[in-house]
Coordinates of C-alpha atoms in Angstrom, one line a residue:
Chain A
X1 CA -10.8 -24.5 15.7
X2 CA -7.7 -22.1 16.5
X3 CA -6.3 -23.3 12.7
X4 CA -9.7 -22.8 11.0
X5 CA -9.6 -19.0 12.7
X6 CA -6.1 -18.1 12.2
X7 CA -6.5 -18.8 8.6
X8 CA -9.8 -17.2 8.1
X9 CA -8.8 -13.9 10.2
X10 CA -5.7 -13.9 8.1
X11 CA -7.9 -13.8 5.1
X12 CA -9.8 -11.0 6.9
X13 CA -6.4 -9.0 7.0
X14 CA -5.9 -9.3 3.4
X15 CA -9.1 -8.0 2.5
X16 CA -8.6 -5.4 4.2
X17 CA -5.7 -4.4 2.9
X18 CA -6.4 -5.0 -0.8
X19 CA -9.8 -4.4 -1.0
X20 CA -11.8 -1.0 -0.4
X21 CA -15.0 -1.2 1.3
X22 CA -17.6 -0.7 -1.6
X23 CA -19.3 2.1 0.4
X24 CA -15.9 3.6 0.4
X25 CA -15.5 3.2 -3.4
X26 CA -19.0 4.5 -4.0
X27 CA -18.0 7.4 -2.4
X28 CA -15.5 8.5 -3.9
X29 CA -17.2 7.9 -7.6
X30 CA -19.9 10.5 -6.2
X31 CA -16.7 12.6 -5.1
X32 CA -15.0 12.3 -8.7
X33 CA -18.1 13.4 -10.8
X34 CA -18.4 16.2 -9.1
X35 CA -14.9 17.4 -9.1
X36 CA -13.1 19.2 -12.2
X37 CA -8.6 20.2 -12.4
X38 CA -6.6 18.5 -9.8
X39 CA -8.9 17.3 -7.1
X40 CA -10.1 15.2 -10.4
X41 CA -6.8 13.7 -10.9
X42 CA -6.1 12.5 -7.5
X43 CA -10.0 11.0 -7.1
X44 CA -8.9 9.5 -10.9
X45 CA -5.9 8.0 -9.3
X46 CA -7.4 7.0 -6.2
X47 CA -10.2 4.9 -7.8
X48 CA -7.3 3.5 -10.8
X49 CA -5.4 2.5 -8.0
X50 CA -8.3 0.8 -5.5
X51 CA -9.2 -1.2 -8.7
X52 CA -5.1 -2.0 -9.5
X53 CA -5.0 -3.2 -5.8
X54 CA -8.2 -5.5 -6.0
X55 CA -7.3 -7.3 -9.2
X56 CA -3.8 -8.1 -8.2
X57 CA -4.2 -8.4 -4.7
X58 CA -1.9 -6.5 -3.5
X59 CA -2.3 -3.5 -0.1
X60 CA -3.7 -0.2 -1.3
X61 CA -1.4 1.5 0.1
X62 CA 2.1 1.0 1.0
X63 CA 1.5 2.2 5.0
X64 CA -0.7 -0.9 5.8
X65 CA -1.1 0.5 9.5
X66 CA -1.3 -0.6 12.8
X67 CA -4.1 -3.7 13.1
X68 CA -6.9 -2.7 15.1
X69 CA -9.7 -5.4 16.4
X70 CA -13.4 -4.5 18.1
X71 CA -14.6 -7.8 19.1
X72 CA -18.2 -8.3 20.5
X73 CA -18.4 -11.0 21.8
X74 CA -21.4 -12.8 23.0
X75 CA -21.3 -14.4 27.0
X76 CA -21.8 -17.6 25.8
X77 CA -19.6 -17.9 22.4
X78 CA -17.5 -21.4 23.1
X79 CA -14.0 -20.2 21.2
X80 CA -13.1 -17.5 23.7
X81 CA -9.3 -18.4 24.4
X82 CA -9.1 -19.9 20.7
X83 CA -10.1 -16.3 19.5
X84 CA -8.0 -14.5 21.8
X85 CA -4.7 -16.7 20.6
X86 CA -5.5 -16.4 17.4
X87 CA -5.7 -12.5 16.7
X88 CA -1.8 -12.1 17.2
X89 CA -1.0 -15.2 15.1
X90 CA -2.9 -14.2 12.3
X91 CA -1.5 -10.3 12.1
X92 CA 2.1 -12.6 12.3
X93 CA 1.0 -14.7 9.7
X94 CA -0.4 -11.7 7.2
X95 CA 2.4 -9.6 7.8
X96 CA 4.2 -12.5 6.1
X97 CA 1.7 -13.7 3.5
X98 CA 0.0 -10.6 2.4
X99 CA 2.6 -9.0 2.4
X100 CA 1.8 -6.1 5.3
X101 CA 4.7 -3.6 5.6
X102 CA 6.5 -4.0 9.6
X103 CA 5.3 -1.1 11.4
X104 CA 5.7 -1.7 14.8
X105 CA 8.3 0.3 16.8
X106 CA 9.3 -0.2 20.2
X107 CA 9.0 3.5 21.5
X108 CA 12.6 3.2 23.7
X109 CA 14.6 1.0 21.7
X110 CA 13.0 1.7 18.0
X111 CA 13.5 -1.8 17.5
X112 CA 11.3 -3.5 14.9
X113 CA 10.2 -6.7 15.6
X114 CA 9.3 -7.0 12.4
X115 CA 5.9 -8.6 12.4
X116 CA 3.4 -6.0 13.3
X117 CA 3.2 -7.3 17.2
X118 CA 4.2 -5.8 19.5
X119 CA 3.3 -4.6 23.8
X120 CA -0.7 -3.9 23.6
X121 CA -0.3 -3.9 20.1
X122 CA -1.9 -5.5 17.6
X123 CA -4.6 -3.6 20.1
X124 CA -8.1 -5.3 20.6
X125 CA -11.2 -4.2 22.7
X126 CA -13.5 -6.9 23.8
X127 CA -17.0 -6.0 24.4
X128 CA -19.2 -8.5 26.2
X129 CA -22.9 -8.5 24.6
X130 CA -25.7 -11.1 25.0
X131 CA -25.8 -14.1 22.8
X132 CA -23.2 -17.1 21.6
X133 CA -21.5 -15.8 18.2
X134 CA -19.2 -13.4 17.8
X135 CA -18.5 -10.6 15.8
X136 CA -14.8 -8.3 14.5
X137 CA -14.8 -5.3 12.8
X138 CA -11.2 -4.9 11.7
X139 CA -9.9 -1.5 11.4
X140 CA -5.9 -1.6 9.8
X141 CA -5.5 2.5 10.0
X142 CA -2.1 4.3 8.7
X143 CA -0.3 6.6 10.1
X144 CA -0.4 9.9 8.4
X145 CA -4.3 10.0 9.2
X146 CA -3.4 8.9 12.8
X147 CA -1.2 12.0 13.7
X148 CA -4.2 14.2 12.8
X149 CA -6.2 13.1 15.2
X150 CA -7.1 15.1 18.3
X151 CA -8.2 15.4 21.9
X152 CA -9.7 18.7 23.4
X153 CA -11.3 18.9 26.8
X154 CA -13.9 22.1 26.2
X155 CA -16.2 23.6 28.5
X156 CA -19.6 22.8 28.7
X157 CA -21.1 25.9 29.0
X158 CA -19.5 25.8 24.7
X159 CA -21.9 23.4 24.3
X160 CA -22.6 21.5 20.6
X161 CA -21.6 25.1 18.7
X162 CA -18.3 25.0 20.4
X163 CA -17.6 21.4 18.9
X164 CA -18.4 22.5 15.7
X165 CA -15.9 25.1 16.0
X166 CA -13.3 22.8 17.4
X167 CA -13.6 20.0 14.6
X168 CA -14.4 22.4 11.5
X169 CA -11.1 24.2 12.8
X170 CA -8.9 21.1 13.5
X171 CA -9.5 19.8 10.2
X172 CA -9.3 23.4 8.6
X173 CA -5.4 22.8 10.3
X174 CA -5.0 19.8 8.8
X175 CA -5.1 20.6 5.8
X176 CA -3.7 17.9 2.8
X177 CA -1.7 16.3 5.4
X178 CA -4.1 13.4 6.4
X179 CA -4.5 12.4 2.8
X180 CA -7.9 13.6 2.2
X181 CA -11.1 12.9 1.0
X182 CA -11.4 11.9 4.9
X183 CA -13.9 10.3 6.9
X184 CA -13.8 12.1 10.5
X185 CA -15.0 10.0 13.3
X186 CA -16.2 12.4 16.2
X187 CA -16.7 11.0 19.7
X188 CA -18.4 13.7 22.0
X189 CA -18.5 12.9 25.7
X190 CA -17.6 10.1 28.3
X191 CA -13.9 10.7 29.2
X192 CA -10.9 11.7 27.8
X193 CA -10.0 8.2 26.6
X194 CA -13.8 7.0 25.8
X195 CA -14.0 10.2 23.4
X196 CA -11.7 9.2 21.5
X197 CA -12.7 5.3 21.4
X198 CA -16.0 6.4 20.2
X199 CA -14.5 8.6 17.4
X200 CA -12.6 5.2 16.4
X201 CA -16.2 3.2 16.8
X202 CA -17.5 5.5 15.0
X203 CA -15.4 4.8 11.8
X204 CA -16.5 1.2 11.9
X205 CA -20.3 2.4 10.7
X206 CA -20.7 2.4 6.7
X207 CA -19.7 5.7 4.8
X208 CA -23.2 7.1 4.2
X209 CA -25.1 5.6 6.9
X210 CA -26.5 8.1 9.7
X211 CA -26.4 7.5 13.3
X212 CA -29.8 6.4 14.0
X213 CA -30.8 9.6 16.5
X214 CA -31.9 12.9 14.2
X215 CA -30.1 15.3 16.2
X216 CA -26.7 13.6 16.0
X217 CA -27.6 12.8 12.2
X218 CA -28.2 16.4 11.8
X219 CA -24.5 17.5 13.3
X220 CA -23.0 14.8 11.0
X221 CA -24.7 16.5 7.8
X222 CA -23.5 20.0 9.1
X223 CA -20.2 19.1 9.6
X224 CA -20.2 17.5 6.3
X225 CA -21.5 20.8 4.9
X226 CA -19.2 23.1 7.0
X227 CA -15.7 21.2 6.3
X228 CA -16.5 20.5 2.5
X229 CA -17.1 24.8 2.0
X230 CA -13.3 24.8 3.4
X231 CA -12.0 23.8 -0.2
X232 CA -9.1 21.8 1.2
X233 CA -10.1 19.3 -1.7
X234 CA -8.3 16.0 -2.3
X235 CA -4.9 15.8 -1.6
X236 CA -5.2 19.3 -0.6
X237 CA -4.9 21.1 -3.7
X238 CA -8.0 22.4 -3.9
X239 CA -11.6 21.4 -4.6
X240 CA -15.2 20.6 -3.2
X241 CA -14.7 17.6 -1.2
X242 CA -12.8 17.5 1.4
X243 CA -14.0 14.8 4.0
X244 CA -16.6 11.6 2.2
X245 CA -18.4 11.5 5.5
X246 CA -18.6 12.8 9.3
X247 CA -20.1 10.6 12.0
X248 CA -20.6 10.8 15.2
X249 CA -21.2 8.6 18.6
X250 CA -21.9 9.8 21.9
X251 CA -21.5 8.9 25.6
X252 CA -23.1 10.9 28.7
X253 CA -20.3 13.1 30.3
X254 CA -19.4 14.6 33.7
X255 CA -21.3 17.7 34.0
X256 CA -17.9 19.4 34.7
X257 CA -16.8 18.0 31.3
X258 CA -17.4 17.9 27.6
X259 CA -14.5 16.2 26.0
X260 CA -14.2 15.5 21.9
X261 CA -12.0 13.0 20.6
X262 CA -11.5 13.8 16.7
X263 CA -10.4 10.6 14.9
X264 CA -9.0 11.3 11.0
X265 CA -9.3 8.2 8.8
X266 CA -8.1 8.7 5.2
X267 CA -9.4 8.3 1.8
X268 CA -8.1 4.3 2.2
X269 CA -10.6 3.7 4.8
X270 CA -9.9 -0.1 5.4
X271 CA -12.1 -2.1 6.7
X272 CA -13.0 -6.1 7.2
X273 CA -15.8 -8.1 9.0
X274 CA -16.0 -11.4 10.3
X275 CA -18.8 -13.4 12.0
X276 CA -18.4 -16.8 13.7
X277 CA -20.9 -19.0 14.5
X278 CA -21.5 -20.9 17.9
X279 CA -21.0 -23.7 15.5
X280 CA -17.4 -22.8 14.3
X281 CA -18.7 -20.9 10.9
X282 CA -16.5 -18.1 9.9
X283 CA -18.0 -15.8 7.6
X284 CA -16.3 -12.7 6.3
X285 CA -17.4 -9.6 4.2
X286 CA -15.8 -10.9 0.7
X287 CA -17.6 -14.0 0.9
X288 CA -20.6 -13.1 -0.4
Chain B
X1 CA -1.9 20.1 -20.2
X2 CA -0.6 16.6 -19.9
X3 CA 2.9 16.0 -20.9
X4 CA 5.2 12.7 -20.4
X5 CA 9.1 14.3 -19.0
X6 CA 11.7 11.8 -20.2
X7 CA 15.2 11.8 -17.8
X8 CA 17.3 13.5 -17.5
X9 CA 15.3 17.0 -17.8
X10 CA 16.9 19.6 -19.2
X11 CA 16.3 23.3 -17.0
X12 CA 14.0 24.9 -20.3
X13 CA 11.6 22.3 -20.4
X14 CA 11.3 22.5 -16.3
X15 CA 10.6 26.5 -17.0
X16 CA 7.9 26.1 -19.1
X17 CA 5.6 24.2 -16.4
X18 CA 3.3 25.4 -14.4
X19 CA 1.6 24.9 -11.2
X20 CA -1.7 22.6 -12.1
X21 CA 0.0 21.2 -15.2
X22 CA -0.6 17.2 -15.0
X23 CA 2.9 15.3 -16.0
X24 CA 4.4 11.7 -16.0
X25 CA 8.0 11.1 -15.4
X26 CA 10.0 8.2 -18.0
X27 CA 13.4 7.3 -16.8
X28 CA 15.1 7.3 -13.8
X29 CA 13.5 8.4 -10.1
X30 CA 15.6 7.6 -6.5
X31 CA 14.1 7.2 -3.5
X32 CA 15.5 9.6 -0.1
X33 CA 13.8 10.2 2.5
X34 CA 14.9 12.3 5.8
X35 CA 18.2 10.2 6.5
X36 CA 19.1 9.9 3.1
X37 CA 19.4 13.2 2.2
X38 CA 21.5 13.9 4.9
X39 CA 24.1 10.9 3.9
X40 CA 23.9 12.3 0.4
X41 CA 24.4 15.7 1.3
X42 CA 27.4 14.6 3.8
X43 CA 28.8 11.7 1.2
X44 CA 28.2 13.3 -2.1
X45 CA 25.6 11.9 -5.5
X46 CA 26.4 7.8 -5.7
X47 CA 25.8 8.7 -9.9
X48 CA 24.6 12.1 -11.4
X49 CA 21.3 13.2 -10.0
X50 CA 21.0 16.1 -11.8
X51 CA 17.6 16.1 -14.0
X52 CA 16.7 13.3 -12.3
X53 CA 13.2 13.2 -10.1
X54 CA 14.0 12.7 -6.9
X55 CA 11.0 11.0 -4.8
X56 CA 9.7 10.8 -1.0
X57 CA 9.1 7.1 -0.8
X58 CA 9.8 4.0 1.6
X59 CA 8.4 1.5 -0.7
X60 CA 7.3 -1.9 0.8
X61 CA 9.5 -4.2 -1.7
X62 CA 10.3 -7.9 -1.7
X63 CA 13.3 -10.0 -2.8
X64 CA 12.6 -12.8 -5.7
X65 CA 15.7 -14.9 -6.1
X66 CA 18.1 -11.7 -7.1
X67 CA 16.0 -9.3 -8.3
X68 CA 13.8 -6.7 -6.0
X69 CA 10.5 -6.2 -6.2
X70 CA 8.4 -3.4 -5.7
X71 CA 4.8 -4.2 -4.6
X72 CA 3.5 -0.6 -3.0
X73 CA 5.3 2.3 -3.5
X74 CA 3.1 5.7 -2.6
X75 CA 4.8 9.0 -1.6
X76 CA 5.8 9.9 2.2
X77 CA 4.9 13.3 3.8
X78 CA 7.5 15.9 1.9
X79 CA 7.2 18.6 4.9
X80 CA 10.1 16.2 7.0
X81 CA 12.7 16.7 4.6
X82 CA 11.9 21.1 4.5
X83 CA 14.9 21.5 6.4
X84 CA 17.1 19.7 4.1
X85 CA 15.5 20.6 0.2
X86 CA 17.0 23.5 -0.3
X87 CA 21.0 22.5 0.0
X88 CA 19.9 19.2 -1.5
X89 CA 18.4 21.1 -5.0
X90 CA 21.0 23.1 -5.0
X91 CA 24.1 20.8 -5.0
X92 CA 22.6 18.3 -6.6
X93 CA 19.8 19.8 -9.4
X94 CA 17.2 16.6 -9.5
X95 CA 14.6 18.7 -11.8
X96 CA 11.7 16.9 -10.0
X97 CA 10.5 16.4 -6.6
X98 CA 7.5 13.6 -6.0
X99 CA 6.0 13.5 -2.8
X100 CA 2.9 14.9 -1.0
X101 CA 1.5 17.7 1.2
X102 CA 3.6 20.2 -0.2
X103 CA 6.9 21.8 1.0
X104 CA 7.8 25.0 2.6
X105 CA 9.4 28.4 1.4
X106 CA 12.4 27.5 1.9
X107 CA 12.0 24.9 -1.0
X108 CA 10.3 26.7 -3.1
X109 CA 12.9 29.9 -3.6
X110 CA 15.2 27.0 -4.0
X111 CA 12.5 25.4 -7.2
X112 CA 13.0 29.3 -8.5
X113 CA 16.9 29.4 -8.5
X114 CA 17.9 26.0 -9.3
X115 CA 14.9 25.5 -12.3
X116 CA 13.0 22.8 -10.5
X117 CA 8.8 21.7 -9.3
X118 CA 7.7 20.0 -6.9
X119 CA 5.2 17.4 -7.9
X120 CA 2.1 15.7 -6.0
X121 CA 1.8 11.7 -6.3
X122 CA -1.5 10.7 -4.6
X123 CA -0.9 9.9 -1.5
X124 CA -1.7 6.2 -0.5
X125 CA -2.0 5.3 -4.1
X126 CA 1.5 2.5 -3.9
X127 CA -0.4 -0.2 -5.7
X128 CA -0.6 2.9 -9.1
X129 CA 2.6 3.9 -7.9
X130 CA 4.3 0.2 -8.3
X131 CA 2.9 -0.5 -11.2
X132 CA 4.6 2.3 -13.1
X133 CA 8.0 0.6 -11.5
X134 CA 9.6 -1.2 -14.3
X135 CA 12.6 -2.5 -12.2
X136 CA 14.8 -1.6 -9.5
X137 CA 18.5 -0.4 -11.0
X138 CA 20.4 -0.3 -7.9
X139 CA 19.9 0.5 -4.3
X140 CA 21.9 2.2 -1.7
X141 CA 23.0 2.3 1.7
X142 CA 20.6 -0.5 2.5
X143 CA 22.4 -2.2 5.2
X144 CA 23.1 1.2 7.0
X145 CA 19.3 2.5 6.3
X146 CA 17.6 0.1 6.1
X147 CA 14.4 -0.7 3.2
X148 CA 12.2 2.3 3.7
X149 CA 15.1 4.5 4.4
X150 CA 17.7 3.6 1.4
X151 CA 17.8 4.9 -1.6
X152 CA 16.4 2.7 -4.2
X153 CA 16.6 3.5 -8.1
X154 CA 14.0 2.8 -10.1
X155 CA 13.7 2.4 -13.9
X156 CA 9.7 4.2 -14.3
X157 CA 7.6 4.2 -17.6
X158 CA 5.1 7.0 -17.3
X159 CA 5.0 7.7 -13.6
X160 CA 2.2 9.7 -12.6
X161 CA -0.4 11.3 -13.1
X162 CA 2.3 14.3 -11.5
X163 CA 0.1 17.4 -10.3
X164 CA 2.7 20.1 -10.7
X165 CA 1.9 21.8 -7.2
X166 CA 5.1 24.1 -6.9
X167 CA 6.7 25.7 -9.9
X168 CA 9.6 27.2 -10.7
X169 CA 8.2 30.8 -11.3
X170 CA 7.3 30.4 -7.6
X171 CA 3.9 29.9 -7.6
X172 CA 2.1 27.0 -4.5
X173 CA -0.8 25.8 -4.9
X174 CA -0.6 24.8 -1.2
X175 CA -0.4 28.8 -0.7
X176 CA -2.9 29.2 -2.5
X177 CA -5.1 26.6 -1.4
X178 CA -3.9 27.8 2.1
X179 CA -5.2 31.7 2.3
X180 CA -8.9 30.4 0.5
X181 CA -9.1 27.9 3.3
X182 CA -8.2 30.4 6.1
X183 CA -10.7 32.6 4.5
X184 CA -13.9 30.1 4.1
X185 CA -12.9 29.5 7.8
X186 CA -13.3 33.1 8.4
X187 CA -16.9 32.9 6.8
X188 CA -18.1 29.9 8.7
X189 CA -16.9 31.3 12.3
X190 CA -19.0 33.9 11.4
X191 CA -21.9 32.2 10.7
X192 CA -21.6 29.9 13.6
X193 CA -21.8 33.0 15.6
X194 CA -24.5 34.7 14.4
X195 CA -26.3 31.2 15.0

């Protein structure tokens, strides 16, 4: 069973870096007929290249990023230390294969060890749900988009109105640098650290679906609104869309605190799914 | 206006572009990044670089019996090397500078004197990039820099599409782009507040 999942999860990796999530590439279509000058060149280039990538298999971009795992993970799913051997194998086995550039850095010694593993890293949650399958949302995310991601502690008393300020104006900072159209993942409440976890989760949900609750789905259209009348634009040289979507996930928070975590994904928003079976059946996203 | 640039690039043809102006690079680019300028800068041009276009890149390349090749090669963040543009256009007159999210002041009186632009390569696109790529001429300082830090040579047939985002009349469309931005942000702060 290890085999059968190294291979498939390697699989997994190469989809996601070669192939854009179709709600990503519908996205930006929308994004392209609406644009005109330069912000129509780069959304030109973006899609020519997305399809250049697909056919010849080969990463979308050249910063394939740091792997990233959620795993939920049912109570009763029988491959638990088969699954938990296998992540690291596979991210050694892509790096090679796919080809994935090296990109992790020992923080002391810069050394590379040259097969995107690493202390902690390639980094995977576990969440324990009811049930025997499993499921992984795989999130490879570069680093340019990384750096503009953000942590403020604000006081409550601020309230929703003073996260809208906060994100509208991070992003406002921000500028071309994290290679816009973005999606923004905003995680409002919990802790310092769960803030930002739930910005990442948040990323995971398809790029025009809501969040299920009206209020939070209204603050994701407004924010949408708000950042896109910035005219940052594509690349940051101007133009009418500047993020593809804004969502949001909450936690309850200290009544002393209201952190926001701000996560920045750009316009390469990788992404690959895989679902095993209590029987052994791997199923990913570019099967069907 | 869309226009295909052949190297090297003579300083009138440079002149006559300005900032929105779509182009494509034929010829020769290099690759330098932060470390490579400053061993170029310290060691002198390896071969003439002047009219050449000069590009922010660590391309993610493979080895195939002798030959290299190149499999993604998008642009790098420009803003690292600010520090470093202005002596490097100067002494050495590449007429074109690839990379993305602009560059600083600094760099741009430096596009004015020397007859230069900086051009925007969308960022993340290495697969387009690679496939413009016809071959990799030579590579340097490898060993010592290592593969995203040396300075690679590639032979390029229409590299692009080039947004021409800095000219050499001085005009940015980051500027530019900047002060409308600061000013919509303006407007929504104060629409949040009446709210």
């Amino acid at each position: 069973m290890k085999e059968k999942l190294v291979g498939r999860l390697v699989e997994a990796l190469r989809e996601a870096a070669t192939v854009l999530p179709v709600d990503v590439v519908r996205a930006l279509e929308a994004a392209r007929d609406k644009e005109v000058g330069p912000a129509r060149v780069q959304l030109e280039a973006i899609l020519e290249n997305v399809c250049l990538a697909k056919d010849n298999g080969v990463p979308i971009c050249q910063d394939t990023g740091t792997q990233t795992f959620f795993v939920r993970v049912g109570t009763a799913f029988p491959y638990l230390e088969e699954l938990r051997t296998a992540i690291p194998e596979a991210v050694r086995r892509a790096t090679q294969e796919v080809p994935l550039r090296p990109n992790t850095v020992h923080p002391f010694t810069k050394k590379n060890p040259g097969d995107n593993t690493g202390r902690f890293i390639p980094y995977v949650t576990w969440e324990l749900v009811p049930g025997d399958s499993a499921e992984i949302h795989l999130l490879p995310k570069g680093g340019g988009s990384e750096n503009c991601c953000k942590l403020t502690m604000l006081t409550p008393a601020v309230g929703i109105p003073g996260v809208k300020e906060v994100v509208v104006e991070h992003i406002a900072n921000c500028r071309g640098l994290p290679c816009p159209p973005t999606v923004v993942g905003v995680g409002v409440g919990g802790g310092a650290d769960l803030s930002l976890k739930l910005g990442k989760l948040a990323l995971l949900r398809p790029v025009g679906e809501r969040h299920p609750e009206p209020e939070v789905a209204a603050l994701e259209a407004e924010l949408e609104e708000m950042i896109n009348s910035l005219g940052i634009g594509p690349m940051g040289l101007g133009g009418k869309t500047t993020v593809l979507a804004v969502h949001v996930e909450y936690a309850h928070r200290h009544p002393a605190s209201l952190p926001l975590g701000i996560v920045v994904q750009c316009w390469a928003d990788r992404r690959a799914h895989v679902v095993i079976s209590p029987k052994g059946e791997i199923t990913l996203t570019g099967d069907a | 206006m869309e226009r295909v640039f052949e190297t090297p690039i003579a300083e009138e043809r440079i002149r006559k572009l300005e900032a929105g102006d779509v182009i494509y690079v034929s010829g020769i680019i290099f690759t330098a990044r932060d470390e490579a300028h400053k061993v170029l800068l310290e060691r002198g041009e390896p071969f003439p670089l002047e009219g050449l276009a000069l590009f922010h890149c660590g391309p993610v390349v493979r080895k195939r019996g002798e030959a290299w090749e190149v499999i993604a090669a998008g642009p790098t963040t420009s803003m690292r090397m600010e520090s470093l543009e202005p002596r490097f256009l100067r002494k050495f007159k590449p007429r074109v500078i690839i990379g993305k999210g602009g560059m600083g002041a600094g760099t741009l009186k430096a596009l004015v004197e020397v007859g230069a632009v900086y051009c925007h390569f969308t960022g993340g696109a290495g697969a387009l990039a690679a496939r413009a790529i016809k071959g990799v001429r030579e590579v340097h300082y490898l060993e010592e820099l290592g593969i995203p830090e040396a300075i690679w040579v590639f032979e390029v047939e229409r590299f692009g599409p080039l947004v021409v985002a800095m000219d050499s009349h001085g005009r940015s469309l980051y500027a530019e782009v900047g002060a409308v931005v600061q000013k919509n942000l303006e407007k929504i702060r104060a629409r949040t507040k009446e709210g």
